[in-house]
Short mmCIF file of C-alpha atoms and ligand atoms in Angstrom, two decimals:
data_model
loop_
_atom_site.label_atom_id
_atom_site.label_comp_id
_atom_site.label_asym_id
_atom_site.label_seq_id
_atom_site.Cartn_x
_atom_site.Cartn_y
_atom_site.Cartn_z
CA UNK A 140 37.22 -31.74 -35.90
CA UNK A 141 34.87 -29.98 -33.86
CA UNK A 142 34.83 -30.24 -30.55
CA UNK A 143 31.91 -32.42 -28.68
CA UNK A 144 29.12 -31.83 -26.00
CA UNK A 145 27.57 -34.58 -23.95
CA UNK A 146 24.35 -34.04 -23.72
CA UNK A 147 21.92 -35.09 -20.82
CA UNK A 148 18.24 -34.72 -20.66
CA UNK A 149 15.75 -34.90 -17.74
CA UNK A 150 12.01 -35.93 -18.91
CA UNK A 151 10.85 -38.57 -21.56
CA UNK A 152 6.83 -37.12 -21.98
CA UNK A 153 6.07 -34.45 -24.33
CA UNK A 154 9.48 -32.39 -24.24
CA UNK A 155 11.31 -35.11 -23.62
CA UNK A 156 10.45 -36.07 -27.07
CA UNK A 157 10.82 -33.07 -28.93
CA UNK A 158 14.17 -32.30 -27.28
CA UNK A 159 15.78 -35.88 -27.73
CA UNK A 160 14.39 -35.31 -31.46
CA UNK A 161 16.04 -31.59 -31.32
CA UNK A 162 19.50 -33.12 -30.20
CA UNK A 163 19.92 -36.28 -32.96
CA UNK A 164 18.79 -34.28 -35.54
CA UNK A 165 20.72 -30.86 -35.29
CA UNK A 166 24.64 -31.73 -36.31
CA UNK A 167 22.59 -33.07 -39.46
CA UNK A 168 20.95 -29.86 -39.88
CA UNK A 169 23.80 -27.09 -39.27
CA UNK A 170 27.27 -26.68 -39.14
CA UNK A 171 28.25 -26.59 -35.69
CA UNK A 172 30.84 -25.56 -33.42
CA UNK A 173 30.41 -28.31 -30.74
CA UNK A 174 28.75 -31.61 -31.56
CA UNK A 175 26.61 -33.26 -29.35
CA UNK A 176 26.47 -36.63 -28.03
CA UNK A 177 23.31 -37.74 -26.49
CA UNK A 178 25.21 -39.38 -23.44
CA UNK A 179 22.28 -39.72 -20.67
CA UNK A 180 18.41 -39.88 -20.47
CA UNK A 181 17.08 -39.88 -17.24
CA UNK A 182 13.37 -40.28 -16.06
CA UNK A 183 10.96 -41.82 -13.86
CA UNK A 184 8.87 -43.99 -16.04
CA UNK A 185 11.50 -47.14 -15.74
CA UNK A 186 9.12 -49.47 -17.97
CA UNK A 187 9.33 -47.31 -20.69
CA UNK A 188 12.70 -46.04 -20.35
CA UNK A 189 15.17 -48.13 -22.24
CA UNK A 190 12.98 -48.27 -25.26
CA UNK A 191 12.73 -44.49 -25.27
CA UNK A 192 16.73 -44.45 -25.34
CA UNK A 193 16.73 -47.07 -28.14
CA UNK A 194 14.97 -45.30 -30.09
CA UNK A 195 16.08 -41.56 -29.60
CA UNK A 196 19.78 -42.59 -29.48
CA UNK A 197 20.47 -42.37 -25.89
CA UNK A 198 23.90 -44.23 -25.04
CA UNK A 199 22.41 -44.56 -21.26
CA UNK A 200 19.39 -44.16 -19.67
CA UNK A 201 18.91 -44.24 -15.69
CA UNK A 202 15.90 -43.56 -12.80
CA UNK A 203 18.16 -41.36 -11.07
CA UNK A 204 18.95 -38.00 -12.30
CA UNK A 205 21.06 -37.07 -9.68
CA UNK A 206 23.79 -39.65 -11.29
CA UNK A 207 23.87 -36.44 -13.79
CA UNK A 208 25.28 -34.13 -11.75
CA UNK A 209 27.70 -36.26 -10.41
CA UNK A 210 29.46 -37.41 -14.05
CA UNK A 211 31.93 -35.59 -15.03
CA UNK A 212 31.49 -36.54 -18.93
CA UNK A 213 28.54 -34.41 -19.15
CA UNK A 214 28.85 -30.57 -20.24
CA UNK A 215 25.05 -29.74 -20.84
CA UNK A 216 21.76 -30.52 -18.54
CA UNK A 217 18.47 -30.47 -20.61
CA UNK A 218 15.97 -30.47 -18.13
CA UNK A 219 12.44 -31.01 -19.56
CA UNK A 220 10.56 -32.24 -16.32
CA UNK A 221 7.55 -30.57 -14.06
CA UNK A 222 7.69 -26.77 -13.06
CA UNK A 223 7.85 -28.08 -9.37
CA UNK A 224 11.28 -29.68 -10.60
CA UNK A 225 12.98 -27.16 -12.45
CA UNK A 226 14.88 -25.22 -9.43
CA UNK A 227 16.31 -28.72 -7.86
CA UNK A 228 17.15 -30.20 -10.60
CA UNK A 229 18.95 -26.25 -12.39
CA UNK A 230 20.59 -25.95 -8.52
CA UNK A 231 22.18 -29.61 -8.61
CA UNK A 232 23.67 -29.41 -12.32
CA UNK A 233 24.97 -25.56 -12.09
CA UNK A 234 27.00 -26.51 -8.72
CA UNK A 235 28.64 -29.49 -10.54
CA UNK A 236 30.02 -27.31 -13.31
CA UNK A 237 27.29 -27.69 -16.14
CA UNK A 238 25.47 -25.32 -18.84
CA UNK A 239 21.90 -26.04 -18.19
CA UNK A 240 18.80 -25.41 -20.67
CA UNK A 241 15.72 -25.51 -18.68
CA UNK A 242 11.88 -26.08 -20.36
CA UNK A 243 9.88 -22.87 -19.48
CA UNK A 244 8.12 -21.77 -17.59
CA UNK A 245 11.45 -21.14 -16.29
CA UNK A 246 9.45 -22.44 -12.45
CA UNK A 247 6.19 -22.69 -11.03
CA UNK A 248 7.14 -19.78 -8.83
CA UNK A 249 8.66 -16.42 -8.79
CA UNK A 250 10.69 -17.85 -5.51
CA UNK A 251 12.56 -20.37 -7.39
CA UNK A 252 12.73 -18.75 -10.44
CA UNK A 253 14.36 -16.14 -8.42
CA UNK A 254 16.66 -19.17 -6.56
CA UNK A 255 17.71 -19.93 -10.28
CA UNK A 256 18.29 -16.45 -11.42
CA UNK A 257 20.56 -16.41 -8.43
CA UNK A 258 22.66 -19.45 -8.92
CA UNK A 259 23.13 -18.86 -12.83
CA UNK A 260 24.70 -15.40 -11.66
CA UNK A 261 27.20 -17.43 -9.76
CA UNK A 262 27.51 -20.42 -11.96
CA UNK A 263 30.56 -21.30 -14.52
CA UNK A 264 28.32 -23.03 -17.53
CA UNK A 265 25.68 -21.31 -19.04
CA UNK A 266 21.87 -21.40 -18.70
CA UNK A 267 18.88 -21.30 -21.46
CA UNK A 268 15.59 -21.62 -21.37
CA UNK A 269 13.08 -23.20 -24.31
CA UNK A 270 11.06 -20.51 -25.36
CA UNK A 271 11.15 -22.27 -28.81
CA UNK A 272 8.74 -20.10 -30.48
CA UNK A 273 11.64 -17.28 -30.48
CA UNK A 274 13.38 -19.86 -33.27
CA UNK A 275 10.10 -20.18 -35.85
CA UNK A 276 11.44 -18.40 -38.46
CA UNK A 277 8.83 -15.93 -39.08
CA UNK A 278 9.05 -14.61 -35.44
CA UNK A 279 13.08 -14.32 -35.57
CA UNK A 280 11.96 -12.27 -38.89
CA UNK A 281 9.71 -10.27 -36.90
CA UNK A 282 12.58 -9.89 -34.12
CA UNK A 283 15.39 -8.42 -36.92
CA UNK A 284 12.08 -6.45 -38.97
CA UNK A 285 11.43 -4.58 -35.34
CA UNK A 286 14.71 -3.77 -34.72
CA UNK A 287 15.63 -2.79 -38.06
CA UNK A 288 12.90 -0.21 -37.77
CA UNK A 289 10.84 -1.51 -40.26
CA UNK A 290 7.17 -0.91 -38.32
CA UNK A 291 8.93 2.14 -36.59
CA UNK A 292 7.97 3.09 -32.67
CA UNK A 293 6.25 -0.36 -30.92
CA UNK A 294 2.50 1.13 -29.75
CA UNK A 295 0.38 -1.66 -29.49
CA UNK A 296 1.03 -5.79 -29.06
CA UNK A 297 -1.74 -8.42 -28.99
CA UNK A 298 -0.92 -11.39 -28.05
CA UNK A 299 -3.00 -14.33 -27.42
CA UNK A 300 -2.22 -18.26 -27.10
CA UNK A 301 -5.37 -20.46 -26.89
CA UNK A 302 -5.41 -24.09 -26.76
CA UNK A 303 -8.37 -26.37 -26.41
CA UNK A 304 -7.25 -29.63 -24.79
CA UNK A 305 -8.56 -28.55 -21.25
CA UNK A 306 -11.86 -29.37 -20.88
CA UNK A 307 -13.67 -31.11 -18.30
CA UNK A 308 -12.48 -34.82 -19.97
CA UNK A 309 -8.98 -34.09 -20.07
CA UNK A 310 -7.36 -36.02 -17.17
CA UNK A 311 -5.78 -34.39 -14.35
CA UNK A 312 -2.30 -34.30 -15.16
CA UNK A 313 0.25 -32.39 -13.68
CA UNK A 314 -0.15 -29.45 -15.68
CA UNK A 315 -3.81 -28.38 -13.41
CA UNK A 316 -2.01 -29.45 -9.86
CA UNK A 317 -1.01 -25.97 -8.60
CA UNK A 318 1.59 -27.80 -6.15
CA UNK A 319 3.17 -28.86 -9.19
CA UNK A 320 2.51 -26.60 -12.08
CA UNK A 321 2.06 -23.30 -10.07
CA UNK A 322 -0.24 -22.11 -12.30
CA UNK A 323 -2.54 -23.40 -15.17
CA UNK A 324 -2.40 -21.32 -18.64
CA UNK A 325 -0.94 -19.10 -17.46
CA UNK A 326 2.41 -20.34 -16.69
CA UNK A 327 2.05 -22.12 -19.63
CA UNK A 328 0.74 -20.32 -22.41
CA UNK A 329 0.91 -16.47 -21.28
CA UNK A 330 4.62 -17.29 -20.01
CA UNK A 331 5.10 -17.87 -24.18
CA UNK A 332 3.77 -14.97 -25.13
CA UNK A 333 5.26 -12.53 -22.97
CA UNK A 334 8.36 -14.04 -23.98
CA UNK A 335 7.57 -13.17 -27.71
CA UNK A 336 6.58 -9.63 -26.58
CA UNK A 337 9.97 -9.13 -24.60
CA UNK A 338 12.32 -10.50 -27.17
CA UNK A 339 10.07 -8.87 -30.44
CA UNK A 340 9.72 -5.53 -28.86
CA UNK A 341 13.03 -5.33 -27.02
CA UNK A 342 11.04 -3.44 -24.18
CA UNK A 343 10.14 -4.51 -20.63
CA UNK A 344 6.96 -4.17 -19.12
CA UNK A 345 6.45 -1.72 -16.67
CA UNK A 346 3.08 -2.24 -15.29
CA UNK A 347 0.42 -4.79 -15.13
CA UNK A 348 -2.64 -2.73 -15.33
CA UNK A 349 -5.15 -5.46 -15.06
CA UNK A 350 -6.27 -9.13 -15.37
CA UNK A 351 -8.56 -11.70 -14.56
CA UNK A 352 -7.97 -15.36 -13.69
CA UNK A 353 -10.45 -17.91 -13.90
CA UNK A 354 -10.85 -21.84 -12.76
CA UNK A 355 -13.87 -23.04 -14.29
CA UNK A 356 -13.04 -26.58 -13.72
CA UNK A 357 -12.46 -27.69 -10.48
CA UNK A 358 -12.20 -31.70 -10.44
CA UNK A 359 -10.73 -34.10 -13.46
CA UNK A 360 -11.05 -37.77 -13.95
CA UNK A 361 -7.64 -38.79 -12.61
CA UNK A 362 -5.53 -40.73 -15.50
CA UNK A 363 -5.35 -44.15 -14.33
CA UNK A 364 -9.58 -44.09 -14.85
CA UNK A 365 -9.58 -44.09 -10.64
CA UNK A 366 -11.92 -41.42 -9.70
CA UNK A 367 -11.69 -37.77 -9.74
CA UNK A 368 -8.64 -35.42 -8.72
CA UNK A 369 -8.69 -31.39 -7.44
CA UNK A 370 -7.52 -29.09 -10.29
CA UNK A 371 -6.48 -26.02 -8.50
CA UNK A 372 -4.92 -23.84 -11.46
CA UNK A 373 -6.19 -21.44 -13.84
CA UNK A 374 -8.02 -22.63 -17.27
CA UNK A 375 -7.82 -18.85 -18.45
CA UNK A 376 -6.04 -15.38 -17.70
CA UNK A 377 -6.52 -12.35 -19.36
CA UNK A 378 -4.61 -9.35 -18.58
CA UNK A 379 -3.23 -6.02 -19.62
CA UNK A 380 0.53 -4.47 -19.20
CA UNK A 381 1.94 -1.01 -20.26
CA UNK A 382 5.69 -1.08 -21.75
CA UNK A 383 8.43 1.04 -20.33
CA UNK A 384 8.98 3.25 -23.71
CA UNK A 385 4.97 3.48 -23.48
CA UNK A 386 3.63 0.30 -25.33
CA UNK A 387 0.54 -1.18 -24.17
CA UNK A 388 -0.05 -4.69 -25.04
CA UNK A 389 -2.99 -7.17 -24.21
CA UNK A 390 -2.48 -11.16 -23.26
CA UNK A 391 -4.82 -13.89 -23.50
CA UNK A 392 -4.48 -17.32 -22.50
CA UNK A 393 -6.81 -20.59 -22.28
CA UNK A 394 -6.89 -23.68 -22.94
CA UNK A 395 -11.06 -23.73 -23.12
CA UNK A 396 -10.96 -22.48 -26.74
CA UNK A 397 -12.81 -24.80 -29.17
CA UNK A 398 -11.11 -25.35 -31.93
CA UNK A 399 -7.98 -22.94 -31.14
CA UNK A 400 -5.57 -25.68 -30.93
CA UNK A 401 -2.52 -24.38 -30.83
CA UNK A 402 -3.13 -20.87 -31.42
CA UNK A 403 -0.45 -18.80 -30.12
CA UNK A 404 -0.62 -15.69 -31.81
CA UNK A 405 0.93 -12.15 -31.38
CA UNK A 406 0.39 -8.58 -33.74
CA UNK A 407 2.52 -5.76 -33.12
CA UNK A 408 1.42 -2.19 -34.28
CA UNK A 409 3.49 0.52 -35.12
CA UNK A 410 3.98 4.21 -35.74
CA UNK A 411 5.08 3.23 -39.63
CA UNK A 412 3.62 -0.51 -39.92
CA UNK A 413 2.50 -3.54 -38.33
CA UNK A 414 3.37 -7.28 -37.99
CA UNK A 415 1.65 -10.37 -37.36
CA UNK A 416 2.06 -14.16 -36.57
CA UNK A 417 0.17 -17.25 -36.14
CA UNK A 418 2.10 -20.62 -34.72
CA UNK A 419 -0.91 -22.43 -36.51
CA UNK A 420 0.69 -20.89 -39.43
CA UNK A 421 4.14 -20.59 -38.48
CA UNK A 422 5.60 -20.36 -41.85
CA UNK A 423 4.33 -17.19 -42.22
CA UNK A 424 4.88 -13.65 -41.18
CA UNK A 425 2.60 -10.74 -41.79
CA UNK A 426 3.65 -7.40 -42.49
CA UNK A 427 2.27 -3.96 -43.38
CA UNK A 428 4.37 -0.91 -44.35
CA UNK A 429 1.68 2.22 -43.45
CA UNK A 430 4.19 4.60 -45.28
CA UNK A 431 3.65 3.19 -48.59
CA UNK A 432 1.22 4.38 -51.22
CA UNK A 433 -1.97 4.08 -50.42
CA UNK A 434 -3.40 2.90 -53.54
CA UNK A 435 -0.73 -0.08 -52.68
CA UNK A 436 -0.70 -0.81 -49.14
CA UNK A 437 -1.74 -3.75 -47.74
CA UNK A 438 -0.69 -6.66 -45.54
CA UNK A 439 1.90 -8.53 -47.19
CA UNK A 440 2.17 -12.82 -46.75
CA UNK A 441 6.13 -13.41 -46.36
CA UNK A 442 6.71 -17.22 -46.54
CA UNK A 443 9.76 -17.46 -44.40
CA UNK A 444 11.66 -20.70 -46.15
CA UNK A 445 14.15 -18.59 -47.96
CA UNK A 446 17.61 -19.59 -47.54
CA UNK A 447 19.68 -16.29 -46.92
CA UNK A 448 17.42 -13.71 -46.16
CA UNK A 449 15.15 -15.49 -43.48
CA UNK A 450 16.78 -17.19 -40.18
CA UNK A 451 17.44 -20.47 -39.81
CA UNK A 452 16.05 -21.07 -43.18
CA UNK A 453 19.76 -22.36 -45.07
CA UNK A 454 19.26 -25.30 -42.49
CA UNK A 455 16.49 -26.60 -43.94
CA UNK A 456 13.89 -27.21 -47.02
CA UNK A 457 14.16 -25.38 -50.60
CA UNK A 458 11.69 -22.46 -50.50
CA UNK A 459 7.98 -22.94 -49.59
CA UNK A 460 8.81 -26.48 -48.35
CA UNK A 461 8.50 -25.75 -45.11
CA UNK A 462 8.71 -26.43 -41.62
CA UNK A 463 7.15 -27.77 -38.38
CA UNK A 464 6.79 -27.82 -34.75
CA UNK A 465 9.85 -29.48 -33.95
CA UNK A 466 12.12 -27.64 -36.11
CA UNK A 467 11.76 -24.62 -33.11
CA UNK A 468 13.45 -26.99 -30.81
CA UNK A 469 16.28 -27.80 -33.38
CA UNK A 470 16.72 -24.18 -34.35
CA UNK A 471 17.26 -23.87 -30.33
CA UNK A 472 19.83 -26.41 -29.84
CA UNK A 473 21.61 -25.49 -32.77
CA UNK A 474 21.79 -21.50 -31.14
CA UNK A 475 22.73 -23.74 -27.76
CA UNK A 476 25.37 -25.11 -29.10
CA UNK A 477 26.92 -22.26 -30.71
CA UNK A 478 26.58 -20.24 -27.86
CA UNK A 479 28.18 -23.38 -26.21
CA UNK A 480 30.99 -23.24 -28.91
CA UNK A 481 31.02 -19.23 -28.35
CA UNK A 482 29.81 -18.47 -31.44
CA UNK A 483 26.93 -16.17 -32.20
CA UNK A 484 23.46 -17.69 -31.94
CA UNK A 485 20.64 -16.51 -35.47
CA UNK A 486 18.60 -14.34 -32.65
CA UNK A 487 18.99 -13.55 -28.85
CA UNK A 488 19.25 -16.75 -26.42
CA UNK A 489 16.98 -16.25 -23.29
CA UNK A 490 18.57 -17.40 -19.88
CA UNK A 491 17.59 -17.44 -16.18
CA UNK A 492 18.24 -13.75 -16.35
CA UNK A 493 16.16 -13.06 -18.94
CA UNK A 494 13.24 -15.83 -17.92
CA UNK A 495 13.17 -14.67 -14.58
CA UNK A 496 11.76 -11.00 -16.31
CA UNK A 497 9.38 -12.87 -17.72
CA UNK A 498 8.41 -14.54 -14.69
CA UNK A 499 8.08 -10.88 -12.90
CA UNK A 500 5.24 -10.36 -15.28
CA UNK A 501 3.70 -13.55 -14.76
CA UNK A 502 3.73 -13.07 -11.14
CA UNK A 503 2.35 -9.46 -11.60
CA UNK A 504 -0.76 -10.82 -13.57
CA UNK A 505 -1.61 -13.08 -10.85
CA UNK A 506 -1.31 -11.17 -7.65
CA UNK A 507 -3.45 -7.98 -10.38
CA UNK A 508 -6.31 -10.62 -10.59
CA UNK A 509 -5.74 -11.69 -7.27
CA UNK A 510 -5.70 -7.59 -5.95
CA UNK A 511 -8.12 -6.34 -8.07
CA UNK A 512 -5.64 -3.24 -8.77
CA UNK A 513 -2.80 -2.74 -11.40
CA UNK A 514 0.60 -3.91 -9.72
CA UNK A 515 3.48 -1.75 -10.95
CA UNK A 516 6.74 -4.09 -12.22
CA UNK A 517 9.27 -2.74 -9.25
CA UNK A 518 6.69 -4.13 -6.69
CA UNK A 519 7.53 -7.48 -8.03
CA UNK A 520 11.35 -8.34 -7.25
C1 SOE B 1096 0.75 -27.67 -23.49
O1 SOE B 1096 -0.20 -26.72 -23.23
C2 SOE B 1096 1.89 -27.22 -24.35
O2 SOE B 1096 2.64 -28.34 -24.62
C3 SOE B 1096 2.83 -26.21 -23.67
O3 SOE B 1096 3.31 -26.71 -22.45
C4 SOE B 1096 3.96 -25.89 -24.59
O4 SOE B 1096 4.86 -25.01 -24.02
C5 SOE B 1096 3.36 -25.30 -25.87
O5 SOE B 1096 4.37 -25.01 -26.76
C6 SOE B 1096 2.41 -26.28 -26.49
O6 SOE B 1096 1.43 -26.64 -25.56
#
């Protein structure tokens, strides 16, 4: 019998849902070396609560999450709350003993995310952070393709993730309250995409060489229909960066784009070929090998549902029936859990460590926009 993991999760909105979905659905997905329980919910909205544990399976739900840290039954924190949130909540459940998988941006700042960093260095369990879009298929393809050599030397990424929900009508939630969010798209959407550019290039970035920030929209109807609230983040950066083996790479992110809904997109060009992906068609990887005939060369379609020879794919569907959304955040508990159960997980697991790079860039971007100048990586610690 395989050995168990009681699960706890922070957060019943958006990722509260698509990680409570994650968690009852993976042991019936893959074979696992720990099995989880889904032991605890906790979260503030008390009215809707107890329904939300009825239905995802919750055995308990409670208003408190510091009860969390203090119950010895649970092994794993799942903390899918507000970027303001994120270092508290990571401090509390590392010091009592537990692995923790935090939603990303890994925090709304580059001091906490540097608190975090800290604290997992010191820590007994484990930490991860949900950059799901590692676990599509297609971009764990792209992952093994780079580092198989298959488009050669890395020379040029483009990476862009536009949204269009965040228009003037969209209520001021959280995500445009700098106290809360830190930043706008940026921490949002760029932090995805310079995730996918770490983890597909297996390079760092060495300089930000330039970007712009932008708040067009300063006030939102607030979302109880009383009034108007400030929204103090960015609704679009642009930068660029420069890799450390020489790589120079272009972000994009907004959530102003009309009819870009969920658009997060990222090419990489090599010295012998090039790769491309598309979330809005996540099935799908892209790929061009320059060396072959020219007569014959073109961009190839790869449907990534083939069980054996692309990841995460024996999990699922027969070919071509393919996946969704959610099926990111089940490949990513299923690589928790084995990492949990120390086995290996399909592609590279990011953790505070690893987020915290991320974060750097992040950082860099804003204070280049801010500056007006290109801000080299080692100014940003
Ligand atoms: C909202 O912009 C959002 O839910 C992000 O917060 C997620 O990280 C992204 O995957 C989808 O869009």
């Amino acid at each position: 019998m395989a050995k168990s993991c009681n699960v706890a999760l922070i957060g019943q909105k958006f990722m509260g849902r698509a990680h409570s979905n994650a968690w009852g659905q993976v042991a019936r997905f893959f074979d696992l070396p720990v099995q989880p329980v889904l032991h605890t919910i906790a979260a503030r909205d008390l009215e809707d609560l107890q329904p939300f544990a009825d239905r995802f399976g919750w055995r308990r739900a409670t208003g408190n999450w510091k009860e969390i840290a203090r119950d010895p039954e649970i092994d794993l924190v799942d903390i899918g709350t507000p970027n303001d949130l994120h270092a508290q909540q990571s401090l509390a459940m590392l010091e009592a003993g537990k692995h923790v998988a935090c939603e990303k941006p890994l925090a709304g700042s580059l001091k906490d995310a540097r608190v975090m960093r800290d604290a997992a260095k010191k820590a007994k369990g484990k930490t991860f952070v949900w950059f799901n879009y590692r676990r599509c298929p297609a971009v764990a393809l792209a992952h093994q393709l780079v580092k198989a050599g298959k488009i050669g030397n890395v020379l040029h990424v483009r990476a862009r993730y536009l949204q269009s929900w965040g228009g003037p009508a969209a209520p001021r939630v959280w995500r445009f309250e700098k106290k809360r969010a830190g930043s706008g798209a940026h921490g949002d959407l760029n932090a995805h995409i310079v995730d996918m550019a770490r983890f597909l290039t297996g390079d760092e970035v060495a300089e930000v060489n330039g970007a712009i920030s932008k708040t067009f929209i300063k006030e939102r109807p607030m979302p109880d229909g009383r009034g108007k609230g400030k929204s103090d983040v960015d609704d679009a950066v642009l930068f660029l960066a420069t890799f450390k083996k020489g790589a120079i790479a272009s972000f994009e992110a907004t959530r102003l784009a009309h009819g870009h809904q969920n658009r997060n997109t990222i090419e990489l060009n090599g010295d012998k070929g090039s790769l491309s992906f598309d979330f809005e068609d996540m099935n799908v990887l892209n790929y061009i090998d320059a060396t072959e005939d020219p007569k014959v060369c073109g961009w190839r379609r790869i449907m990534c549902t083939s069980a054996g020879n692309h990841p995460y794919a024996e999990a699922w569907w027969p070919d071509a029936h393919v996946i969704g959304y959610e099926h990111g955040f089940t490949n990513m508990a299923a690589d928790i859990l084995r990492a949990i159960g120390r086995k290996k997980p399909e592609v590279p697991l990011p953790d505070f460590a690893d987020a915290y790079e991320t974060q750097r860039v992040l950082e860099a971007a804003l204070l280049s926009a801010k500056q007006r100048s290109a801000i080299k990586l080692s100014q940003v610690k």
